[in-house]
Tab-separated table of C-alpha atoms and ligand atoms in Angstrom:
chain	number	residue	atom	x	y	z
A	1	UNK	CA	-21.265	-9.723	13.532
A	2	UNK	CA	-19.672	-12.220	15.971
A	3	UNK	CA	-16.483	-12.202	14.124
A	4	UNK	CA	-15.531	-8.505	15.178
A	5	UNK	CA	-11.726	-9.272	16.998
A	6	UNK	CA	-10.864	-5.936	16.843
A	7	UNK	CA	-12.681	-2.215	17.065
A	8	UNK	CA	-9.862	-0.744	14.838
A	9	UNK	CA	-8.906	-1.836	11.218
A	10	UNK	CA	-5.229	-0.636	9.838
A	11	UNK	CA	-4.604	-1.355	6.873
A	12	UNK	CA	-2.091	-0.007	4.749
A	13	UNK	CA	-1.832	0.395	0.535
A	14	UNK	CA	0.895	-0.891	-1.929
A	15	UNK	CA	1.389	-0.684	-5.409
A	16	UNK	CA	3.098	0.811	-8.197
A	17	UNK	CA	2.200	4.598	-9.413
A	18	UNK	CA	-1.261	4.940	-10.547
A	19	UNK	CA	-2.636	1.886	-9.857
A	20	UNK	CA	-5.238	2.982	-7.987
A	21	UNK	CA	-3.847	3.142	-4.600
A	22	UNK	CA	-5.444	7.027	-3.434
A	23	UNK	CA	-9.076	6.112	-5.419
A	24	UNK	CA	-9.644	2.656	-3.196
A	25	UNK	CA	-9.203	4.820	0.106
A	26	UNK	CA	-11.668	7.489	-1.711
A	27	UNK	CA	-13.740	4.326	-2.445
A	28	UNK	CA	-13.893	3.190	1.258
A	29	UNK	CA	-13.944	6.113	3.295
A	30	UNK	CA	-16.514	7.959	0.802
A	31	UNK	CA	-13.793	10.639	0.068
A	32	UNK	CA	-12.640	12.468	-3.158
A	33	UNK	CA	-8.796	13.029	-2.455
A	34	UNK	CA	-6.106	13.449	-4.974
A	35	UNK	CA	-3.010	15.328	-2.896
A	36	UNK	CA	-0.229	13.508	-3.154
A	37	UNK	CA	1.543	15.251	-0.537
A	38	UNK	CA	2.558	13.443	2.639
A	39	UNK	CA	0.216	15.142	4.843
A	40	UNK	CA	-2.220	12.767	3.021
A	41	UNK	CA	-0.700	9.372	3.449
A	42	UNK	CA	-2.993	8.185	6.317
A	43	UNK	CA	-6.652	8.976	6.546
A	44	UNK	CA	-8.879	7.726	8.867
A	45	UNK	CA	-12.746	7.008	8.623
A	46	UNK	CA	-15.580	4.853	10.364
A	47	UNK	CA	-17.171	2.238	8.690
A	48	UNK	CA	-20.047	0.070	10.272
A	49	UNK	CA	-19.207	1.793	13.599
A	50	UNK	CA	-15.383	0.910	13.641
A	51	UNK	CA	-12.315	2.978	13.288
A	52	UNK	CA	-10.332	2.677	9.993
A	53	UNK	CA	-7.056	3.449	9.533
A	54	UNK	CA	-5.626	3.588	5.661
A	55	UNK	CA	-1.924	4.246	4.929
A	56	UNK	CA	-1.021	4.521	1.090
A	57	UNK	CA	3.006	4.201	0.619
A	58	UNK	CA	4.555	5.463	-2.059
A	59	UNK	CA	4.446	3.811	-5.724
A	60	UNK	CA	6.783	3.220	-7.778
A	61	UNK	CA	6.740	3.491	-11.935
A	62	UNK	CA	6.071	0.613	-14.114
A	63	UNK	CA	9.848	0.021	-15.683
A	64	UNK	CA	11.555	-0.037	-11.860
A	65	UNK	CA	13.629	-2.993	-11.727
A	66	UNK	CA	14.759	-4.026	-8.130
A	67	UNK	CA	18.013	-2.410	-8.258
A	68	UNK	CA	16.453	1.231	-8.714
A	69	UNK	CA	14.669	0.659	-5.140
A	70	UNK	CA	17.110	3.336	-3.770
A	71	UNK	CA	17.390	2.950	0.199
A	72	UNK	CA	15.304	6.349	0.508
A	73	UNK	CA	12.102	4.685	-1.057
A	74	UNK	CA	13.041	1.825	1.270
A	75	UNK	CA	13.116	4.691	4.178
A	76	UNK	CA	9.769	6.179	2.933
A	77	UNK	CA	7.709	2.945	2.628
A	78	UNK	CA	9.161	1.980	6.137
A	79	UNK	CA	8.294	5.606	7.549
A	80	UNK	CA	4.966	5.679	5.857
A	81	UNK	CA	3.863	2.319	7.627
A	82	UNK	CA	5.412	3.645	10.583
A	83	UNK	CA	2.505	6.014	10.598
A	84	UNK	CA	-0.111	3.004	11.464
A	85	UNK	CA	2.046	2.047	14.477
A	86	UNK	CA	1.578	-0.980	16.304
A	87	UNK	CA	1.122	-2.644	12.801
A	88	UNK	CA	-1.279	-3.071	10.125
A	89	UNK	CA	-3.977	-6.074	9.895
A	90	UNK	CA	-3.865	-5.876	6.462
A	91	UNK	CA	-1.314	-4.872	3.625
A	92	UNK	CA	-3.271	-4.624	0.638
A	93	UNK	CA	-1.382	-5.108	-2.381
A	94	UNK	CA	-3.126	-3.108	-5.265
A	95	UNK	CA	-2.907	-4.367	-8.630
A	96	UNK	CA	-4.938	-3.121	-12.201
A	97	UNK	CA	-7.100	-5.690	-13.301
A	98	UNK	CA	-6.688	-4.132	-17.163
A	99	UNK	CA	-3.354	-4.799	-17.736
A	100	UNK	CA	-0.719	-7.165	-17.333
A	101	UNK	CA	1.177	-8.576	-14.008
A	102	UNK	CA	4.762	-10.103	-15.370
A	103	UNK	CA	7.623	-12.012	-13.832
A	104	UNK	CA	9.587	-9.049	-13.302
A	105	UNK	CA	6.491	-7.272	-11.809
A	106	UNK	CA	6.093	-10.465	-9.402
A	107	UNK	CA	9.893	-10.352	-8.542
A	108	UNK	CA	9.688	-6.888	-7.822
A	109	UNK	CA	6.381	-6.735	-5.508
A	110	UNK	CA	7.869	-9.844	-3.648
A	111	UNK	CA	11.008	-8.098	-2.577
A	112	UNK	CA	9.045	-4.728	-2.009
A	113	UNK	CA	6.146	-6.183	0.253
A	114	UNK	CA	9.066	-8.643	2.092
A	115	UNK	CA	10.681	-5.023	3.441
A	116	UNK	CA	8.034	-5.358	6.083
A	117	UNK	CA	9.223	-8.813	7.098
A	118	UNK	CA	9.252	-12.179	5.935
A	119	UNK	CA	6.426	-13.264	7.916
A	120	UNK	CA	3.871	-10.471	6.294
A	121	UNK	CA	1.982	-12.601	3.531
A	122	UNK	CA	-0.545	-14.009	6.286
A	123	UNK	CA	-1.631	-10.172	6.291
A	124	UNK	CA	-1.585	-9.810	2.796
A	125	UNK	CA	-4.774	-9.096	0.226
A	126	UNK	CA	-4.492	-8.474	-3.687
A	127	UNK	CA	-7.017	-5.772	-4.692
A	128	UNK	CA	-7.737	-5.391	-8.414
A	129	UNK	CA	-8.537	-2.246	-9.476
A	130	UNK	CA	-10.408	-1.136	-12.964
A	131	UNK	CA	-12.722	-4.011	-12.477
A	132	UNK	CA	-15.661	-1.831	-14.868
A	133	UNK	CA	-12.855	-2.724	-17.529
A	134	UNK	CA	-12.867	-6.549	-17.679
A	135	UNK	CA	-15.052	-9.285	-17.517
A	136	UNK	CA	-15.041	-10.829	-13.977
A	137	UNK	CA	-14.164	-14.287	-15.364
A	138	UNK	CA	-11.319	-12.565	-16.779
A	139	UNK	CA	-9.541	-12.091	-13.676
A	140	UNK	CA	-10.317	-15.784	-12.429
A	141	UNK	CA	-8.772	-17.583	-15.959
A	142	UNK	CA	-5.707	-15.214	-15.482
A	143	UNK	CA	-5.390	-16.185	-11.906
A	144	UNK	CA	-5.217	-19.843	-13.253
A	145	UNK	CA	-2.818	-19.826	-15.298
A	146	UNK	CA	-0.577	-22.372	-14.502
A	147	UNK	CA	3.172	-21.057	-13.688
A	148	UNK	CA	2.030	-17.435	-14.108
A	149	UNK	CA	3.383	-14.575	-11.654
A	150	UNK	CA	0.312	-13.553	-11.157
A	151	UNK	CA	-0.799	-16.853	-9.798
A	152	UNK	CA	1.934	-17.297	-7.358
A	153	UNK	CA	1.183	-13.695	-6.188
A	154	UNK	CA	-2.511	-14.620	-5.195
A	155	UNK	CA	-1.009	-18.258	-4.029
A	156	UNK	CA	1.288	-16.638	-1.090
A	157	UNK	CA	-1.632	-14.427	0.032
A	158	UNK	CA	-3.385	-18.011	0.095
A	159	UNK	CA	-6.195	-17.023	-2.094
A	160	UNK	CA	-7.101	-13.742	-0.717
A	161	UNK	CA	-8.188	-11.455	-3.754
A	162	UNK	CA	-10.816	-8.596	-4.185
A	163	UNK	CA	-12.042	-7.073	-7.513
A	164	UNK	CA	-12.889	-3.340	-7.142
A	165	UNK	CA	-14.711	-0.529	-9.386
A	166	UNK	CA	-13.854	2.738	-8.329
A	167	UNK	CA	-15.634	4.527	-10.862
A	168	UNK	CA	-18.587	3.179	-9.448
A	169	UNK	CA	-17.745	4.528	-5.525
A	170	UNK	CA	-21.517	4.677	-4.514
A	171	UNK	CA	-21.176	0.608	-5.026
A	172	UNK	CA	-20.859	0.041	-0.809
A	173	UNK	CA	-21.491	-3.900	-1.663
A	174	UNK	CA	-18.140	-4.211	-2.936
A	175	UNK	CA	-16.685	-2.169	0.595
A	176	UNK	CA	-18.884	-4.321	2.428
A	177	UNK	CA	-17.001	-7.915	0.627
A	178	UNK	CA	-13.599	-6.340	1.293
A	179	UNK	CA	-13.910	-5.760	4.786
A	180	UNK	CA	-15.269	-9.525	4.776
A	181	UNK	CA	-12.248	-10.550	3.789
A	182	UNK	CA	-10.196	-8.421	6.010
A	183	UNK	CA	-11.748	-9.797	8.639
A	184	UNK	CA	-10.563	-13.196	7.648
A	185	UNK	CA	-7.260	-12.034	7.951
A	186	UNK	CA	-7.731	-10.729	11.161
A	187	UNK	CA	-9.468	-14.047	12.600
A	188	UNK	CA	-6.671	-15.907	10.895
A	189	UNK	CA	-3.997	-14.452	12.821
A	190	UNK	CA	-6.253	-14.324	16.223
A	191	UNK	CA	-6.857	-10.473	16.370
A	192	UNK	CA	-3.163	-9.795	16.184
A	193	UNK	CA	-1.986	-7.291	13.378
A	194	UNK	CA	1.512	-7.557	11.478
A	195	UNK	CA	3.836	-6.113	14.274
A	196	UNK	CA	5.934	-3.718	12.958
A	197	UNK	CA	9.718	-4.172	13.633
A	198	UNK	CA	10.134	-0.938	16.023
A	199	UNK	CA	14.283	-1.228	15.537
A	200	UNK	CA	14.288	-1.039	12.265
A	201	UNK	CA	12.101	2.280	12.227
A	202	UNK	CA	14.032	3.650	14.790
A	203	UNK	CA	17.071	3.065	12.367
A	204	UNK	CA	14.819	4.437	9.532
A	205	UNK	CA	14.352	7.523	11.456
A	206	UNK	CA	17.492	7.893	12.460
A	207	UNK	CA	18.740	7.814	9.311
A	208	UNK	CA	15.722	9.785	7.619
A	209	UNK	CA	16.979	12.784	10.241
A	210	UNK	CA	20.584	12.410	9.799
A	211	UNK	CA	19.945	13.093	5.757
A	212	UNK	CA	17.481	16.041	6.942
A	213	UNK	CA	20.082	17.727	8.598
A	214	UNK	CA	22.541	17.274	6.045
A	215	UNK	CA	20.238	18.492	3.440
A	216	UNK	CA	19.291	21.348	5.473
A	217	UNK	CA	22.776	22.633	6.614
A	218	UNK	CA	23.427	22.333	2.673
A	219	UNK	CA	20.814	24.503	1.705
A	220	UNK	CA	21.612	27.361	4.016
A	221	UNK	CA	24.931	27.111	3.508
A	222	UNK	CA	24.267	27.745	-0.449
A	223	UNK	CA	21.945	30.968	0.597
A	224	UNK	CA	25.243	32.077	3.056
A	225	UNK	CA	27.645	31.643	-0.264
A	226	UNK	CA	25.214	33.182	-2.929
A	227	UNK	CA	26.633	37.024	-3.474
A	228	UNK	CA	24.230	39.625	-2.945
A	229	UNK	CA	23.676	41.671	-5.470
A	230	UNK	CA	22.720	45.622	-4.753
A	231	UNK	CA	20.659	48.276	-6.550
B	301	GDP	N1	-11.953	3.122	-14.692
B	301	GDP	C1	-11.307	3.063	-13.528
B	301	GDP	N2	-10.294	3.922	-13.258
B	301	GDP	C2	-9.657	3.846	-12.067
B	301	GDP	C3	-10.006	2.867	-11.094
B	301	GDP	N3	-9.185	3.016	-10.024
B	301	GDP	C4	-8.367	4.049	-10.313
B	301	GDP	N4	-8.636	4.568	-11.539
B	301	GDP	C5	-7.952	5.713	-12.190
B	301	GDP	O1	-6.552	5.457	-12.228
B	301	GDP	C6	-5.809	6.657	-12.050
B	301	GDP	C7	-4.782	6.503	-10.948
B	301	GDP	O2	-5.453	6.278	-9.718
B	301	GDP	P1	-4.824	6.706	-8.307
B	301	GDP	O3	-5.812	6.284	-7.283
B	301	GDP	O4	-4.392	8.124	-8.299
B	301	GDP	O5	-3.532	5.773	-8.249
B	301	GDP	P2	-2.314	5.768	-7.208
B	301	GDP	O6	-1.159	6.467	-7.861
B	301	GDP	O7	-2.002	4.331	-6.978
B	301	GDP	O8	-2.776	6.449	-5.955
B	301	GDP	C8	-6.833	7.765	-11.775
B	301	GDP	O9	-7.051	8.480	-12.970
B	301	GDP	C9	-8.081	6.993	-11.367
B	301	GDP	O10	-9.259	7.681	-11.693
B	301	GDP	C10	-11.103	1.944	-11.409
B	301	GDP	O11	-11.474	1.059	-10.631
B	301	GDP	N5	-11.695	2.103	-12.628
B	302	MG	MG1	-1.952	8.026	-4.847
């Protein structure tokens, strides 16, 4: 295909816990994982003869209001997408089709995907997972709704939405659409991914290290101060 800008895709995965985040990597790269651990985060695979690179960041639970978005989760998401250095070409935000998306889910996801930068919703793609559960028409009246979160959502990633089934991971068609779309993204913004600000990882790191340290000095010191006891 003409359109191909770029022989590497990055992409990289958010959403709250369990929404499907780990199964749409499975989905595209043809894989069965279910660690959680961090060694997992990125995975790489080769579809249609390109590289792909797929970062998931860490989720968050349902009842999180903004305030609970302690600066560690901040560190981890920034860390995590760290991981796909330059910068991803897409950040797909991953949403379940079966159940509701509210104000305060909008408010939250807004502030969450902005960490990246203010300038990251031309990168941007809602994916919709569970789409075996509802009806597709479903998803297009909800999207309509006039005033809705869920509208403004799909609004700032101007339109850019893909339904996906990943209880039905043989289905390659619906792969095939998203990388479609992906593409878009990419010829939108002329080949160039979302550039990742390198100062504020190097802060990140910084400060990721620091609390290391401190954690790990702690934790020996304990073991030094625990009495021994013998025979
Ligand atoms: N029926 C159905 N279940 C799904 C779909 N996507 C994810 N799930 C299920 O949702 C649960 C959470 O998925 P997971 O990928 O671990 O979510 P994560 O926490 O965002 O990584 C798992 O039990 C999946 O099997 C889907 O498209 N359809
Ligand atoms: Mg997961």
């Amino acid at each position: 295909c003409s359109s191909r800008f770029v022989t590497e895709l990055r992409a990289v995965l958010i959403g709250r816990q369990h929404c499907g985040k780990t199964s749409v990597i499975n989905t595209i790269l043809e894989t069965r994982t279910e660690a959680e651990g961090d060694e997992d985060v990125k995975r790489e695979g080769f579809i249609d003869g390109r590289r792909v690179s797929l970062v998931e960041t860490p989720g968050w639970w349902k009842t999180f209001s903004l305030s609970d978005l302690s600066n560690l989760s901040k560190q981890q998401l920034v860390r995590r997408i760290s991981l796909i250095s330059p910068g991803p070409h897409a950040v797909l935000i991953v949403i379940r089709a079966d159940s509701a998306f509210t104000d305060p889910d909008g408010r939250f996801l807004d502030e969450y995907v902005e960490l990246l930068g203010p300038n990251v919703w031309t990168h941007t793609l809602v994916i919709f997972t569970r789409g075996d559960l509802i009806k597709p028409e479903e998803i297009e009246q909800r999207i309509q709704v006039e005033g809705s979160a869920l509208k403004r959502l799909i609004e700032k990633c101007e339109n850019k939405y893909h339904v996906f089934n990943n209880s039905n991971h043989h289905d390659r068609t619906q792969v095939e659409e998203l990388f479609n779309k992906i593409e878009g993204i990419v010829r939108k913004n002329n080949g160039k991914h979302f550039n990742i600000d390198l100062k504020k990882v190097k802060e990140v790191n910084e400060q990721w290290e620091e609390t290391q340290t401190r954690a790990n000095s702690r934790k020996s010191r304990v073991q030094k101060e625990r009495p021994v006891h013998v025979g």
